Structures are given as structure tokens and as C-alpha cells.
PDB file of N, CA and C in Angstrom:
ATOM      1  N   MET A   9       8.969  -0.026 -64.155  1.00 54.00           N
ATOM      2  CA  MET A   9       9.389  -0.240 -62.797  1.00 54.00           C
ATOM      3  C   MET A   9       8.492  -1.286 -62.155  1.00 54.00           C
ATOM      4  N   ALA A  10       9.120  -2.155 -61.454  1.00 59.00           N
ATOM      5  CA  ALA A  10       8.381  -3.229 -60.796  1.00 59.00           C
ATOM      6  C   ALA A  10       8.069  -2.830 -59.358  1.00 59.00           C
ATOM      7  N   LYS A  11       6.891  -3.209 -58.898  1.00 59.00           N
ATOM      8  CA  LYS A  11       6.520  -2.920 -57.508  1.00 59.00           C
ATOM      9  C   LYS A  11       7.234  -3.893 -56.589  1.00 59.00           C
ATOM     10  N   ARG A  12       7.586  -3.402 -55.465  1.00 61.00           N
ATOM     11  CA  ARG A  12       8.247  -4.248 -54.483  1.00 61.00           C
ATOM     12  C   ARG A  12       7.180  -5.036 -53.733  1.00 61.00           C
ATOM     13  N   GLN A  13       7.368  -6.321 -53.644  1.00 60.00           N
ATOM     14  CA  GLN A  13       6.423  -7.189 -52.957  1.00 60.00           C
ATOM     15  C   GLN A  13       6.872  -7.381 -51.513  1.00 60.00           C
ATOM     16  N   VAL A  14       5.959  -7.140 -50.577  1.00 55.00           N
ATOM     17  CA  VAL A  14       6.244  -7.365 -49.166  1.00 55.00           C
ATOM     18  C   VAL A  14       5.328  -8.487 -48.713  1.00 55.00           C
ATOM     19  N   SER A  15       5.919  -9.510 -48.175  1.00 54.00           N
ATOM     20  CA  SER A  15       5.097 -10.639 -47.761  1.00 54.00           C
ATOM     21  C   SER A  15       4.271 -10.282 -46.541  1.00 54.00           C
ATOM     22  N   THR A  16       3.183 -10.986 -46.352  1.00 53.00           N
ATOM     23  CA  THR A  16       2.329 -10.735 -45.194  1.00 53.00           C
ATOM     24  C   THR A  16       3.035 -11.124 -43.907  1.00 53.00           C
ATOM     25  N   ALA A  17       3.949 -12.078 -43.962  1.00 52.00           N
ATOM     26  CA  ALA A  17       4.694 -12.475 -42.767  1.00 52.00           C
ATOM     27  C   ALA A  17       5.558 -11.330 -42.274  1.00 52.00           C
ATOM     28  N   THR A  18       6.149 -10.574 -43.208  1.00 52.00           N
ATOM     29  CA  THR A  18       7.000  -9.445 -42.838  1.00 52.00           C
ATOM     30  C   THR A  18       6.167  -8.341 -42.205  1.00 52.00           C
ATOM     31  N   ARG A  19       4.998  -8.067 -42.782  1.00 53.00           N
ATOM     32  CA  ARG A  19       4.135  -7.014 -42.230  1.00 53.00           C
ATOM     33  C   ARG A  19       3.654  -7.376 -40.830  1.00 53.00           C
ATOM     34  N   GLY A  20       3.224  -8.606 -40.637  1.00 52.00           N
ATOM     35  CA  GLY A  20       2.710  -9.038 -39.339  1.00 52.00           C
ATOM     36  C   GLY A  20       3.784  -9.060 -38.277  1.00 52.00           C
ATOM     37  N   ALA A  21       5.014  -9.404 -38.657  1.00 52.00           N
ATOM     38  CA  ALA A  21       6.097  -9.476 -37.683  1.00 52.00           C
ATOM     39  C   ALA A  21       6.404  -8.101 -37.116  1.00 52.00           C
ATOM     40  N   GLY A  22       6.306  -7.086 -37.946  1.00 54.00           N
ATOM     41  CA  GLY A  22       6.573  -5.732 -37.475  1.00 54.00           C
ATOM     42  C   GLY A  22       5.545  -5.280 -36.449  1.00 54.00           C
ATOM     43  N   LYS A  23       4.294  -5.617 -36.687  1.00 59.00           N
ATOM     44  CA  LYS A  23       3.236  -5.233 -35.759  1.00 59.00           C
ATOM     45  C   LYS A  23       3.373  -5.974 -34.438  1.00 59.00           C
ATOM     46  N   LYS A  24       3.690  -7.260 -34.521  1.00 60.00           N
ATOM     47  CA  LYS A  24       3.807  -8.053 -33.304  1.00 60.00           C
ATOM     48  C   LYS A  24       4.968  -7.575 -32.446  1.00 60.00           C
ATOM     49  N   SER A  25       6.093  -7.287 -33.071  1.00 66.00           N
ATOM     50  CA  SER A  25       7.243  -6.848 -32.278  1.00 66.00           C
ATOM     51  C   SER A  25       6.986  -5.473 -31.680  1.00 66.00           C
ATOM     52  N   GLY A  26       6.223  -4.629 -32.387  1.00 72.00           N
ATOM     53  CA  GLY A  26       5.868  -3.322 -31.835  1.00 72.00           C
ATOM     54  C   GLY A  26       4.965  -3.453 -30.630  1.00 72.00           C
ATOM     55  N   ARG A  27       4.011  -4.369 -30.704  1.00 75.00           N
ATOM     56  CA  ARG A  27       3.116  -4.595 -29.560  1.00 75.00           C
ATOM     57  C   ARG A  27       3.889  -5.146 -28.374  1.00 75.00           C
ATOM     58  N   LYS A  28       4.809  -6.056 -28.674  1.00 72.00           N
ATOM     59  CA  LYS A  28       5.613  -6.653 -27.600  1.00 72.00           C
ATOM     60  C   LYS A  28       6.466  -5.581 -26.922  1.00 72.00           C
ATOM     61  N   ALA A  29       7.019  -4.695 -27.712  1.00 72.00           N
ATOM     62  CA  ALA A  29       7.844  -3.617 -27.154  1.00 72.00           C
ATOM     63  C   ALA A  29       6.988  -2.695 -26.287  1.00 72.00           C
ATOM     64  N   GLN A  30       5.756  -2.413 -26.736  1.00 75.00           N
ATOM     65  CA  GLN A  30       4.870  -1.574 -25.935  1.00 75.00           C
ATOM     66  C   GLN A  30       4.541  -2.236 -24.606  1.00 75.00           C
ATOM     67  N   ARG A  31       4.237  -3.545 -24.675  1.00 74.00           N
ATOM     68  CA  ARG A  31       3.901  -4.290 -23.465  1.00 74.00           C
ATOM     69  C   ARG A  31       5.084  -4.290 -22.500  1.00 74.00           C
ATOM     70  N   GLN A  32       6.280  -4.504 -23.016  1.00 76.00           N
ATOM     71  CA  GLN A  32       7.466  -4.513 -22.163  1.00 76.00           C
ATOM     72  C   GLN A  32       7.717  -3.127 -21.589  1.00 76.00           C
ATOM     73  N   GLY A  33       7.444  -2.094 -22.386  1.00 75.00           N
ATOM     74  CA  GLY A  33       7.600  -0.724 -21.900  1.00 75.00           C
ATOM     75  C   GLY A  33       6.639  -0.421 -20.757  1.00 75.00           C
ATOM     76  N   ARG A  34       5.397  -0.879 -20.897  1.00 78.00           N
ATOM     77  CA  ARG A  34       4.412  -0.671 -19.822  1.00 78.00           C
ATOM     78  C   ARG A  34       4.802  -1.437 -18.568  1.00 78.00           C
ATOM     79  N   LEU A  35       5.293  -2.659 -18.761  1.00 81.00           N
ATOM     80  CA  LEU A  35       5.696  -3.481 -17.622  1.00 81.00           C
ATOM     81  C   LEU A  35       6.877  -2.848 -16.900  1.00 81.00           C
ATOM     82  N   ALA A  36       7.824  -2.328 -17.660  1.00 85.00           N
ATOM     83  CA  ALA A  36       8.977  -1.669 -17.046  1.00 85.00           C
ATOM     84  C   ALA A  36       8.527  -0.417 -16.294  1.00 85.00           C
ATOM     85  N   GLY A  37       7.557   0.302 -16.863  1.00 86.00           N
ATOM     86  CA  GLY A  37       7.029   1.494 -16.191  1.00 86.00           C
ATOM     87  C   GLY A  37       6.317   1.135 -14.896  1.00 86.00           C
ATOM     88  N   ALA A  38       5.574   0.030 -14.903  1.00 88.00           N
ATOM     89  CA  ALA A  38       4.865  -0.406 -13.695  1.00 88.00           C
ATOM     90  C   ALA A  38       5.862  -0.833 -12.620  1.00 88.00           C
ATOM     91  N   LYS A  39       6.905  -1.548 -13.021  1.00 90.00           N
ATOM     92  CA  LYS A  39       7.922  -1.967 -12.054  1.00 90.00           C
ATOM     93  C   LYS A  39       8.619  -0.752 -11.444  1.00 90.00           C
ATOM     94  N   ARG A  40       8.909   0.236 -12.281  1.00 92.00           N
ATOM     95  CA  ARG A  40       9.555   1.462 -11.787  1.00 92.00           C
ATOM     96  C   ARG A  40       8.639   2.188 -10.807  1.00 92.00           C
ATOM     97  N   PHE A  41       7.348   2.256 -11.139  1.00 92.00           N
ATOM     98  CA  PHE A  41       6.379   2.915 -10.268  1.00 92.00           C
ATOM     99  C   PHE A  41       6.337   2.244  -8.897  1.00 92.00           C
ATOM    100  N   VAL A  42       6.250   0.912  -8.875  1.00 94.00           N
ATOM    101  CA  VAL A  42       6.199   0.177  -7.608  1.00 94.00           C
ATOM    102  C   VAL A  42       7.478   0.405  -6.815  1.00 94.00           C
ATOM    103  N   ARG A  43       8.611   0.390  -7.486  1.00 94.00           N
ATOM    104  CA  ARG A  43       9.887   0.620  -6.809  1.00 94.00           C
ATOM    105  C   ARG A  43       9.934   2.015  -6.185  1.00 94.00           C
ATOM    106  N   GLU A  44       9.445   3.032  -6.904  1.00 94.00           N
ATOM    107  CA  GLU A  44       9.434   4.399  -6.382  1.00 94.00           C
ATOM    108  C   GLU A  44       8.452   4.554  -5.223  1.00 94.00           C
ATOM    109  N   VAL A  45       7.302   3.878  -5.300  1.00 95.00           N
ATOM    110  CA  VAL A  45       6.324   3.939  -4.201  1.00 95.00           C
ATOM    111  C   VAL A  45       6.924   3.341  -2.935  1.00 95.00           C
ATOM    112  N   ARG A  46       7.591   2.195  -3.066  1.00 94.00           N
ATOM    113  CA  ARG A  46       8.213   1.564  -1.894  1.00 94.00           C
ATOM    114  C   ARG A  46       9.282   2.470  -1.292  1.00 94.00           C
ATOM    115  N   ALA A  47      10.070   3.123  -2.147  1.00 94.00           N
ATOM    116  CA  ALA A  47      11.105   4.033  -1.654  1.00 94.00           C
ATOM    117  C   ALA A  47      10.468   5.215  -0.922  1.00 94.00           C
ATOM    118  N   GLU A  48       9.385   5.744  -1.469  1.00 94.00           N
ATOM    119  CA  GLU A  48       8.705   6.887  -0.842  1.00 94.00           C
ATOM    120  C   GLU A  48       8.098   6.493   0.503  1.00 94.00           C
ATOM    121  N   LEU A  49       7.492   5.312   0.580  1.00 93.00           N
ATOM    122  CA  LEU A  49       6.908   4.858   1.844  1.00 93.00           C
ATOM    123  C   LEU A  49       7.985   4.639   2.902  1.00 93.00           C
ATOM    124  N   GLY A  50       9.193   4.339   2.478  1.00 92.00           N
ATOM    125  CA  GLY A  50      10.293   4.192   3.428  1.00 92.00           C
ATOM    126  C   GLY A  50      10.708   5.523   4.040  1.00 92.00           C
ATOM    127  N   ARG A  51      10.437   6.633   3.340  1.00 94.00           N
ATOM    128  CA  ARG A  51      10.791   7.964   3.837  1.00 94.00           C
ATOM    129  C   ARG A  51       9.695   8.602   4.685  1.00 94.00           C
ATOM    130  N   VAL A  52       8.542   7.977   4.743  1.00 92.00           N
ATOM    131  CA  VAL A  52       7.416   8.542   5.494  1.00 92.00           C
ATOM    132  C   VAL A  52       7.691   8.445   6.990  1.00 92.00           C
ATOM    133  N   THR A  53       7.326   9.492   7.723  1.00 92.00           N
ATOM    134  CA  THR A  53       7.411   9.468   9.178  1.00 92.00           C
ATOM    135  C   THR A  53       6.078   8.960   9.702  1.00 92.00           C
ATOM    136  N   TRP A  54       6.061   7.737  10.177  1.00 90.00           N
ATOM    137  CA  TRP A  54       4.839   7.118  10.653  1.00 90.00           C
ATOM    138  C   TRP A  54       4.611   7.486  12.111  1.00 90.00           C
ATOM    139  N   PRO A  55       3.334   7.682  12.528  1.00 94.00           N
ATOM    140  CA  PRO A  55       3.068   8.015  13.934  1.00 94.00           C
ATOM    141  C   PRO A  55       3.334   6.816  14.840  1.00 94.00           C
ATOM    142  N   ASP A  56       3.737   7.138  16.083  1.00 96.00           N
ATOM    143  CA  ASP A  56       3.920   6.041  17.034  1.00 96.00           C
ATOM    144  C   ASP A  56       2.554   5.680  17.628  1.00 96.00           C
ATOM    145  N   ARG A  57       2.531   4.682  18.479  1.00 97.00           N
ATOM    146  CA  ARG A  57       1.260   4.174  19.017  1.00 97.00           C
ATOM    147  C   ARG A  57       0.501   5.256  19.782  1.00 97.00           C
ATOM    148  N   GLU A  58       1.206   6.058  20.576  1.00 97.00           N
ATOM    149  CA  GLU A  58       0.540   7.084  21.377  1.00 97.00           C
ATOM    150  C   GLU A  58      -0.111   8.146  20.486  1.00 97.00           C
ATOM    151  N   GLN A  59       0.597   8.605  19.466  1.00 97.00           N
ATOM    152  CA  GLN A  59       0.031   9.587  18.548  1.00 97.00           C
ATOM    153  C   GLN A  59      -1.188   9.029  17.821  1.00 97.00           C
ATOM    154  N   LEU A  60      -1.106   7.780  17.441  1.00 97.00           N
ATOM    155  CA  LEU A  60      -2.218   7.139  16.746  1.00 97.00           C
ATOM    156  C   LEU A  60      -3.448   7.036  17.644  1.00 97.00           C
ATOM    157  N   GLN A  61      -3.249   6.674  18.905  1.00 97.00           N
ATOM    158  CA  GLN A  61      -4.366   6.580  19.847  1.00 97.00           C
ATOM    159  C   GLN A  61      -4.988   7.945  20.099  1.00 97.00           C
ATOM    160  N   GLN A  62      -4.156   8.974  20.231  1.00 98.00           N
ATOM    161  CA  GLN A  62      -4.683  10.323  20.464  1.00 98.00           C
ATOM    162  C   GLN A  62      -5.489  10.810  19.255  1.00 98.00           C
ATOM    163  N   SER A  63      -4.964  10.583  18.069  1.00 97.00           N
ATOM    164  CA  SER A  63      -5.672  11.016  16.857  1.00 97.00           C
ATOM    165  C   SER A  63      -6.995  10.271  16.707  1.00 97.00           C
ATOM    166  N   THR A  64      -6.986   8.996  17.013  1.00 98.00           N
ATOM    167  CA  THR A  64      -8.213   8.202  16.929  1.00 98.00           C
ATOM    168  C   THR A  64      -9.250   8.707  17.921  1.00 98.00           C
ATOM    169  N   ALA A  65      -8.811   9.021  19.129  1.00 98.00           N
ATOM    170  CA  ALA A  65      -9.727   9.535  20.153  1.00 98.00           C
ATOM    171  C   ALA A  65     -10.327  10.870  19.717  1.00 98.00           C
ATOM    172  N   VAL A  66      -9.524  11.752  19.161  1.00 98.00           N
ATOM    173  CA  VAL A  66     -10.023  13.048  18.698  1.00 98.00           C
ATOM    174  C   VAL A  66     -11.071  12.852  17.604  1.00 98.00           C
ATOM    175  N   VAL A  67     -10.790  11.968  16.656  1.00 98.00           N
ATOM    176  CA  VAL A  67     -11.738  11.722  15.558  1.00 98.00           C
ATOM    177  C   VAL A  67     -13.042  11.163  16.107  1.00 98.00           C
ATOM    178  N   LEU A  68     -12.970  10.200  17.022  1.00 98.00           N
ATOM    179  CA  LEU A  68     -14.195   9.613  17.576  1.00 98.00           C
ATOM    180  C   LEU A  68     -15.009  10.645  18.351  1.00 98.00           C
ATOM    181  N   ILE A  69     -14.369  11.494  19.131  1.00 98.00           N
ATOM    182  CA  ILE A  69     -15.082  12.529  19.893  1.00 98.00           C
ATOM    183  C   ILE A  69     -15.772  13.502  18.945  1.00 98.00           C
ATOM    184  N   ILE A  70     -15.074  13.932  17.904  1.00 98.00           N
ATOM    185  CA  ILE A  70     -15.673  14.868  16.945  1.00 98.00           C
ATOM    186  C   ILE A  70     -16.863  14.221  16.238  1.00 98.00           C
ATOM    187  N   VAL A  71     -16.728  12.964  15.858  1.00 98.00           N
ATOM    188  CA  VAL A  71     -17.841  12.268  15.195  1.00 98.00           C
ATOM    189  C   VAL A  71     -19.042  12.182  16.130  1.00 98.00           C
ATOM    190  N   LEU A  72     -18.820  11.852  17.385  1.00 98.00           N
ATOM    191  CA  LEU A  72     -19.931  11.775  18.352  1.00 98.00           C
ATOM    192  C   LEU A  72     -20.593  13.132  18.556  1.00 98.00           C
ATOM    193  N   LEU A  73     -19.789  14.193  18.662  1.00 98.00           N
ATOM    194  CA  LEU A  73     -20.355  15.531  18.836  1.00 98.00           C
ATOM    195  C   LEU A  73     -21.168  15.956  17.613  1.00 98.00           C
ATOM    196  N   LEU A  74     -20.644  15.710  16.429  1.00 98.00           N
ATOM    197  CA  LEU A  74     -21.394  16.067  15.223  1.00 98.00           C
ATOM    198  C   LEU A  74     -22.663  15.241  15.081  1.00 98.00           C
ATOM    199  N   THR A  75     -22.612  13.988  15.496  1.00 98.00           N
ATOM    200  CA  THR A  75     -23.806  13.146  15.461  1.00 98.00           C
ATOM    201  C   THR A  75     -24.881  13.709  16.374  1.00 98.00           C
ATOM    202  N   ALA A  76     -24.503  14.100  17.578  1.00 98.00           N
ATOM    203  CA  ALA A  76     -25.466  14.677  18.522  1.00 98.00           C
ATOM    204  C   ALA A  76     -26.030  15.994  17.982  1.00 98.00           C
ATOM    205  N   TYR A  77     -25.177  16.811  17.388  1.00 98.00           N
ATOM    206  CA  TYR A  77     -25.603  18.096  16.834  1.00 98.00           C
ATOM    207  C   TYR A  77     -26.626  17.896  15.713  1.00 98.00           C
ATOM    208  N   ILE A  78     -26.323  17.002  14.805  1.00 98.00           N
ATOM    209  CA  ILE A  78     -27.240  16.743  13.684  1.00 98.00           C
ATOM    210  C   ILE A  78     -28.532  16.090  14.185  1.00 98.00           C
ATOM    211  N   ALA A  79     -28.440  15.205  15.167  1.00 98.00           N
ATOM    212  CA  ALA A  79     -29.638  14.569  15.721  1.00 98.00           C
ATOM    213  C   ALA A  79     -30.541  15.606  16.389  1.00 98.00           C
ATOM    214  N   ALA A  80     -29.941  16.570  17.067  1.00 98.00           N
ATOM    215  CA  ALA A  80     -30.733  17.619  17.713  1.00 98.00           C
ATOM    216  C   ALA A  80     -31.486  18.447  16.674  1.00 98.00           C
ATOM    217  N   TRP A  81     -30.806  18.873  15.625  1.00 98.00           N
ATOM    218  CA  TRP A  81     -31.479  19.642  14.577  1.00 98.00           C
ATOM    219  C   TRP A  81     -32.536  18.806  13.868  1.00 98.00           C
ATOM    220  N   ASP A  82     -32.259  17.528  13.697  1.00 98.00           N
ATOM    221  CA  ASP A  82     -33.237  16.640  13.073  1.00 98.00           C
ATOM    222  C   ASP A  82     -34.499  16.570  13.930  1.00 98.00           C
ATOM    223  N   PHE A  83     -34.337  16.477  15.239  1.00 97.00           N
ATOM    224  CA  PHE A  83     -35.479  16.436  16.149  1.00 97.00           C
ATOM    225  C   PHE A  83     -36.284  17.738  16.071  1.00 97.00           C
ATOM    226  N   VAL A  84     -35.575  18.877  16.013  1.00 97.00           N
ATOM    227  CA  VAL A  84     -36.247  20.178  15.926  1.00 97.00           C
ATOM    228  C   VAL A  84     -37.069  20.260  14.637  1.00 97.00           C
ATOM    229  N   PHE A  85     -36.467  19.928  13.512  1.00 97.00           N
ATOM    230  CA  PHE A  85     -37.182  20.034  12.247  1.00 97.00           C
ATOM    231  C   PHE A  85     -38.305  19.003  12.135  1.00 97.00           C
ATOM    232  N   GLN A  86     -38.114  17.851  12.732  1.00 96.00           N
ATOM    233  CA  GLN A  86     -39.170  16.828  12.735  1.00 96.00           C
ATOM    234  C   GLN A  86     -40.377  17.336  13.534  1.00 96.00           C
ATOM    235  N   SER A  87     -40.118  17.959  14.662  1.00 95.00           N
ATOM    236  CA  SER A  87     -41.188  18.498  15.494  1.00 95.00           C
ATOM    237  C   SER A  87     -41.938  19.627  14.757  1.00 95.00           C
ATOM    238  N   LEU A  88     -41.182  20.492  14.088  1.00 95.00           N
ATOM    239  CA  LEU A  88     -41.822  21.565  13.312  1.00 95.00           C
ATOM    240  C   LEU A  88     -42.669  21.005  12.174  1.00 95.00           C
ATOM    241  N   ALA A  89     -42.184  19.968  11.511  1.00 94.00           N
ATOM    242  CA  ALA A  89     -42.934  19.360  10.421  1.00 94.00           C
ATOM    243  C   ALA A  89     -44.233  18.738  10.944  1.00 94.00           C
ATOM    244  N   ARG A  90     -44.172  18.124  12.116  1.00 94.00           N
ATOM    245  CA  ARG A  90     -45.400  17.550  12.688  1.00 94.00           C
ATOM    246  C   ARG A  90     -46.412  18.627  13.020  1.00 94.00           C
ATOM    247  N   LEU A  91     -45.938  19.755  13.560  1.00 94.00           N
ATOM    248  CA  LEU A  91     -46.849  20.860  13.895  1.00 94.00           C
ATOM    249  C   LEU A  91     -47.507  21.423  12.634  1.00 94.00           C
ATOM    250  N   ILE A  92     -46.737  21.515  11.571  1.00 93.00           N
ATOM    251  CA  ILE A  92     -47.258  22.122  10.354  1.00 93.00           C
ATOM    252  C   ILE A  92     -48.186  21.174   9.592  1.00 93.00           C
ATOM    253  N   PHE A  93     -47.794  19.919   9.443  1.00 90.00           N
ATOM    254  CA  PHE A  93     -48.524  19.005   8.569  1.00 90.00           C
ATOM    255  C   PHE A  93     -49.548  18.132   9.285  1.00 90.00           C
ATOM    256  N   LEU A  94     -49.547  18.060  10.588  1.00 80.00           N
ATOM    257  CA  LEU A  94     -50.535  17.225  11.273  1.00 80.00           C
ATOM    258  C   LEU A  94     -51.517  18.037  12.040  1.00 80.00           C
TER     259      LEU A  94
END
């Protein structure tokens, strides 16, 4: 029985076409993902200007209050550390 000879060109062509198919598959998947994201963003209920301003004001007030709270405790512990170590 004679062995079947496969040329190197035939072997390489199979690998290249497989890689190309994978690349095209990934590209198609990325395009589908972007299309679905755009569709989903179209269904989102976005806040109007007044809601956005109110939410921003609430966040800023909370941040300022927490900053003052942490600064107060920092001052207390700093004072205690000075009493103990100095």
C-alpha cells in the first residue's frame, strides 16, 4: 500500500481558511454585540434635566457631609495621638 502524499500547500490552506473563518466569526459577533447595545440604549429611560440636577445636588450634599464627618473624626484622633505621643 502506498502512502497518500499531501502537499504542504494543501495543509497550509486549511489552517489559513480556518483562521479566516474564526476572525470573521469574531467580527460578526462584535458587530452583533454593538447592534444589541445600541438597541438596549434606545430602550433606556433617561432622566430629564430636573431629575439630573436633583440627583447631582443630593450626591454633592452627601459627599460634603461625609467629608465633614471624616474630617471631624480625623481631628479627634489626631488630637489623641498628639496627647499620647508628645
